[in-house]
C-alpha cells in the first residue's frame, strides 16, 4: 500500500509560499521584540510531564498533551506551551542576572486538539515574558508590545481589541462577594472560561448545576454584565471593593494616559484556562465576527518559580499563535502577496558554451549583495520573461553567443522593460541599475 502523502493530522507542510508568509510574520515578531529590547531564548522540544502538571491546568494535561515514556523510563511531553520552560530557565539564572528579565521565543508547540479553523495540533507561538518588573509596569509594557506588533502589520483598533481582566477581581467577586468555597471557585473559573464558547442557556445551566445561593447568582450575573472599566469600578464600588483592585485601577489609568485604552476592553469572562495566572489576564480578539478567535493570550503569574523552590519572581507574558494571526491578516487583507519568490536577477544563458560563465557571473553578482537565480540550463529567448515572472525576478540577464563574444551581459528590467549592457569587467554598474 502506498504511503499517505499528507502531513500528520492537524500539522502543516510549509511549501515555499507558506514558508515566506511564516518568515514574514516571524520577522515582524522579532523586530517588535528587539525594539522593546527583549532577548531571544529557546528551550527543548521535550520536557518532563511533571513540569506541566505543576501549574498548567487539567485541560492541557488530561486532554491535550502528547506524552510518552522514553527508553530511560522518564515520562515526557512534547511542549504544549512555553511558559513552564521559560520559568524553569529563569529559575536557573534569575539570581545572577539583572531584572527585569525580558525574553522572547517563537517555539512550535503541540496540543492534541480537534483540528478546525484557528486550531491545529501544531502551531508556532510568539512568546514574550518579563520577570521581576516593579508593580504593574511589566504588565503595561507587555500590553504595549502586543499592540506595537499588531500595528506593525498595519492593524488598527478597528481590526482588533485586547479583552482584559484581572484574577484579583475575579477572586474578589467569587470569594469576598459570593463567598463560595475554593472548590466551587475553581469550577466557576472553568465555567466562566467557557462563557464565550457556549450559548447563554448552556452557561446558565452550568452555573445552575453549582447550586449557589440566589444572592450569589445575582452577584455573578451583575458581574458578568459589566462591559467597561467604568462599569467595573462602579460595580465594585457598590460593594466597597475598589481598594482591593487598586493595582488594576492604576494600570487602567496609565493605559489611558499612554493611549492604549482605545485597544483595551474590560471583559469579565476573560479568566484564562491556565492555572498559573494570578494578576491580569487578557486575550487579543479579531473584531471581525467571522473570525472571533483569540489571536493571543497571556497574563501575570506571581508564583511560577515557586515550583522550583525559588523565591517568587513576578512574571507576565503572552503567547501569540501563528495560525490565528495568519487568519486575522488574511481576513483584513493585511498580508502582502507572497505567492512568488522574490529575486533580484534571473540569469539565463542561450548557448551551452555560456554555462561556465553563467556560474562565474552569478557568483560575482552575489558578491555584490544581490540574489541571483541561475537558470542552470539554456533558456530560449522567448521563454526568458515567462521564467522571470514565475520566479518573481526583478531583472533578467541574457547571455547568448553575441554577449559571450562581446564580454557583456544584457540586463532587462521586467517592469519598465529598460535594457542595459554591462561589461563582465564592470559588474559594479549593477548596483546602480538594481537600486
Ligand atoms: P494559550 O492561550 O494557551 O496561552 O495560547 C496562546 C495563543 O496561542 C492562543 O491565543 C492561540 O492564538 C494560540 N494557540 C493555542 N493553542 C493553539 C492551537 N491548538 N492551534 C493554533 N493556535 C493555538 C499560552 O499558551 C500561555 N503559555 C501564554 C503565555 C505566555 N502566558 C504567559 N506567557
PDB file of N, CA and C in Angstrom, residues 300-341:
ATOM      1  N   UNK A 300      -0.419  37.699  34.000  1.00  0.00           N
ATOM      2  CA  UNK A 300       0.640  37.813  35.015  1.00  0.00           C
ATOM      3  C   UNK A 300       0.571  36.624  35.956  1.00  0.00           C
ATOM      4  N   UNK A 301       1.732  36.135  36.308  1.00  0.00           N
ATOM      5  CA  UNK A 301       1.807  34.965  37.202  1.00  0.00           C
ATOM      6  C   UNK A 301       2.884  35.259  38.237  1.00  0.00           C
ATOM      7  N   UNK A 302       2.461  35.313  39.512  1.00  0.00           N
ATOM      8  CA  UNK A 302       3.398  35.746  40.553  1.00  0.00           C
ATOM      9  C   UNK A 302       4.226  34.594  41.104  1.00  0.00           C
ATOM     10  N   UNK A 303       3.703  33.364  40.988  1.00  0.00           N
ATOM     11  CA  UNK A 303       4.314  32.281  41.781  1.00  0.00           C
ATOM     12  C   UNK A 303       4.885  31.121  40.985  1.00  0.00           C
ATOM     13  N   UNK A 304       5.100  31.286  39.720  1.00  0.00           N
ATOM     14  CA  UNK A 304       5.504  30.131  38.918  1.00  0.00           C
ATOM     15  C   UNK A 304       6.880  29.590  39.305  1.00  0.00           C
ATOM     16  N   UNK A 305       7.751  30.465  39.778  1.00  0.00           N
ATOM     17  CA  UNK A 305       9.093  29.990  40.140  1.00  0.00           C
ATOM     18  C   UNK A 305       9.096  29.166  41.427  1.00  0.00           C
ATOM     19  N   UNK A 306       8.012  29.295  42.183  1.00  0.00           N
ATOM     20  CA  UNK A 306       7.968  28.549  43.452  1.00  0.00           C
ATOM     21  C   UNK A 306       7.960  27.042  43.229  1.00  0.00           C
ATOM     22  N   UNK A 307       7.505  26.577  42.059  1.00  0.00           N
ATOM     23  CA  UNK A 307       7.513  25.128  41.827  1.00  0.00           C
ATOM     24  C   UNK A 307       8.949  24.596  41.747  1.00  0.00           C
ATOM     25  N   UNK A 308       9.914  25.480  41.610  1.00  0.00           N
ATOM     26  CA  UNK A 308      11.325  25.064  41.599  1.00  0.00           C
ATOM     27  C   UNK A 308      11.996  25.411  42.924  1.00  0.00           C
ATOM     28  N   UNK A 309      11.151  25.678  43.927  1.00  0.00           N
ATOM     29  CA  UNK A 309      11.658  26.070  45.252  1.00  0.00           C
ATOM     30  C   UNK A 309      12.452  27.358  45.232  1.00  0.00           C
ATOM     31  N   UNK A 310      12.119  28.223  44.280  1.00  0.00           N
ATOM     32  CA  UNK A 310      12.806  29.515  44.201  1.00  0.00           C
ATOM     33  C   UNK A 310      11.905  30.571  44.831  1.00  0.00           C
ATOM     34  N   UNK A 311      12.520  31.669  45.267  1.00  0.00           N
ATOM     35  CA  UNK A 311      11.711  32.757  45.809  1.00  0.00           C
ATOM     36  C   UNK A 311      10.843  33.318  44.678  1.00  0.00           C
ATOM     37  N   UNK A 312       9.684  33.888  45.019  1.00  0.00           N
ATOM     38  CA  UNK A 312       8.799  34.348  43.939  1.00  0.00           C
ATOM     39  C   UNK A 312       9.420  35.476  43.117  1.00  0.00           C
ATOM     40  N   UNK A 313       9.287  35.358  41.818  1.00  0.00           N
ATOM     41  CA  UNK A 313       9.682  36.446  40.914  1.00  0.00           C
ATOM     42  C   UNK A 313       8.475  36.678  40.022  1.00  0.00           C
ATOM     43  N   UNK A 314       7.920  37.884  40.070  1.00  0.00           N
ATOM     44  CA  UNK A 314       6.698  38.149  39.311  1.00  0.00           C
ATOM     45  C   UNK A 314       6.967  38.031  37.819  1.00  0.00           C
ATOM     46  N   UNK A 315       6.085  37.330  37.136  1.00  0.00           N
ATOM     47  CA  UNK A 315       6.227  37.197  35.690  1.00  0.00           C
ATOM     48  C   UNK A 315       4.962  37.663  34.994  1.00  0.00           C
ATOM     49  N   UNK A 316       5.118  38.108  33.762  1.00  0.00           N
ATOM     50  CA  UNK A 316       3.953  38.450  32.946  1.00  0.00           C
ATOM     51  C   UNK A 316       4.343  38.241  31.495  1.00  0.00           C
ATOM     52  N   UNK A 317       3.410  37.725  30.708  1.00  0.00           N
ATOM     53  CA  UNK A 317       3.760  37.494  29.311  1.00  0.00           C
ATOM     54  C   UNK A 317       2.568  37.083  28.489  1.00  0.00           C
ATOM     55  N   UNK A 318       2.855  36.765  27.227  1.00  0.00           N
ATOM     56  CA  UNK A 318       1.779  36.329  26.338  1.00  0.00           C
ATOM     57  C   UNK A 318       2.298  35.333  25.318  1.00  0.00           C
ATOM     58  N   UNK A 319       1.366  34.607  24.734  1.00  0.00           N
ATOM     59  CA  UNK A 319       1.672  33.733  23.606  1.00  0.00           C
ATOM     60  C   UNK A 319       0.751  34.122  22.469  1.00  0.00           C
ATOM     61  N   UNK A 320       1.320  34.344  21.299  1.00  0.00           N
ATOM     62  CA  UNK A 320       0.513  34.753  20.138  1.00  0.00           C
ATOM     63  C   UNK A 320       0.727  33.723  19.027  1.00  0.00           C
ATOM     64  N   UNK A 321      -0.360  33.080  18.596  1.00  0.00           N
ATOM     65  CA  UNK A 321      -0.228  31.941  17.686  1.00  0.00           C
ATOM     66  C   UNK A 321      -0.174  32.339  16.218  1.00  0.00           C
ATOM     67  N   UNK A 322       0.620  31.579  15.440  1.00  0.00           N
ATOM     68  CA  UNK A 322       0.761  31.904  14.005  1.00  0.00           C
ATOM     69  C   UNK A 322      -0.493  31.570  13.198  1.00  0.00           C
ATOM     70  N   UNK A 323      -1.258  30.565  13.630  1.00  0.00           N
ATOM     71  CA  UNK A 323      -2.432  30.148  12.843  1.00  0.00           C
ATOM     72  C   UNK A 323      -3.496  31.247  12.890  1.00  0.00           C
ATOM     73  N   UNK A 324      -3.801  31.673  14.104  1.00  0.00           N
ATOM     74  CA  UNK A 324      -4.850  32.693  14.281  1.00  0.00           C
ATOM     75  C   UNK A 324      -4.398  34.046  13.728  1.00  0.00           C
ATOM     76  N   UNK A 325      -3.111  34.334  13.884  1.00  0.00           N
ATOM     77  CA  UNK A 325      -2.618  35.613  13.361  1.00  0.00           C
ATOM     78  C   UNK A 325      -2.716  35.638  11.828  1.00  0.00           C
ATOM     79  N   UNK A 326      -2.364  34.519  11.193  1.00  0.00           N
ATOM     80  CA  UNK A 326      -2.442  34.473   9.728  1.00  0.00           C
ATOM     81  C   UNK A 326      -3.894  34.634   9.278  1.00  0.00           C
ATOM     82  N   UNK A 327      -4.823  33.939   9.947  1.00  0.00           N
ATOM     83  CA  UNK A 327      -6.249  34.097   9.603  1.00  0.00           C
ATOM     84  C   UNK A 327      -6.658  35.563   9.728  1.00  0.00           C
ATOM     85  N   UNK A 328      -6.190  36.192  10.808  1.00  0.00           N
ATOM     86  CA  UNK A 328      -6.523  37.603  11.049  1.00  0.00           C
ATOM     87  C   UNK A 328      -6.001  38.479   9.910  1.00  0.00           C
ATOM     88  N   UNK A 329      -4.744  38.272   9.528  1.00  0.00           N
ATOM     89  CA  UNK A 329      -4.139  39.118   8.486  1.00  0.00           C
ATOM     90  C   UNK A 329      -4.820  38.905   7.135  1.00  0.00           C
ATOM     91  N   UNK A 330      -5.204  37.666   6.861  1.00  0.00           N
ATOM     92  CA  UNK A 330      -5.900  37.390   5.589  1.00  0.00           C
ATOM     93  C   UNK A 330      -7.282  38.038   5.616  1.00  0.00           C
ATOM     94  N   UNK A 331      -8.010  37.852   6.718  1.00  0.00           N
ATOM     95  CA  UNK A 331      -9.362  38.409   6.844  1.00  0.00           C
ATOM     96  C   UNK A 331      -9.367  39.914   6.583  1.00  0.00           C
ATOM     97  N   UNK A 332      -8.338  40.597   7.102  1.00  0.00           N
ATOM     98  CA  UNK A 332      -8.312  42.060   6.972  1.00  0.00           C
ATOM     99  C   UNK A 332      -7.438  42.547   5.817  1.00  0.00           C
ATOM    100  N   UNK A 333      -7.053  41.615   4.948  1.00  0.00           N
ATOM    101  CA  UNK A 333      -6.213  41.953   3.787  1.00  0.00           C
ATOM    102  C   UNK A 333      -4.942  42.693   4.192  1.00  0.00           C
ATOM    103  N   UNK A 334      -4.327  42.221   5.254  1.00  0.00           N
ATOM    104  CA  UNK A 334      -3.105  42.874   5.734  1.00  0.00           C
ATOM    105  C   UNK A 334      -1.853  42.059   5.388  1.00  0.00           C
ATOM    106  N   UNK A 335      -2.060  40.984   4.623  1.00  0.00           N
ATOM    107  CA  UNK A 335      -0.914  40.133   4.292  1.00  0.00           C
ATOM    108  C   UNK A 335      -0.428  40.445   2.882  1.00  0.00           C
ATOM    109  N   UNK A 336       0.833  40.857   2.731  1.00  0.00           N
ATOM    110  CA  UNK A 336       1.345  41.086   1.372  1.00  0.00           C
ATOM    111  C   UNK A 336       1.296  39.788   0.556  1.00  0.00           C
ATOM    112  N   UNK A 337       1.435  39.917  -0.754  1.00  0.00           N
ATOM    113  CA  UNK A 337       1.383  38.742  -1.624  1.00  0.00           C
ATOM    114  C   UNK A 337       2.735  38.013  -1.597  1.00  0.00           C
ATOM    115  N   UNK A 338       2.711  36.787  -1.069  1.00  0.00           N
ATOM    116  CA  UNK A 338       3.944  36.001  -1.019  1.00  0.00           C
ATOM    117  C   UNK A 338       3.870  34.798  -1.946  1.00  0.00           C
ATOM    118  N   UNK A 339       2.974  34.860  -2.948  1.00  0.00           N
ATOM    119  CA  UNK A 339       2.808  33.672  -3.784  1.00  0.00           C
ATOM    120  C   UNK A 339       4.059  33.382  -4.620  1.00  0.00           C
ATOM    121  N   UNK A 340       4.851  34.437  -4.894  1.00  0.00           N
ATOM    122  CA  UNK A 340       6.063  34.210  -5.692  1.00  0.00           C
ATOM    123  C   UNK A 340       7.312  34.483  -4.856  1.00  0.00           C
ATOM    124  N   UNK A 341       8.370  33.841  -5.262  1.00  0.00           N
ATOM    125  CA  UNK A 341       9.665  34.127  -4.657  1.00  0.00           C
ATOM    126  C   UNK A 341      10.069  35.552  -5.046  1.00  0.00           C
TER     127      UNK A 341
END
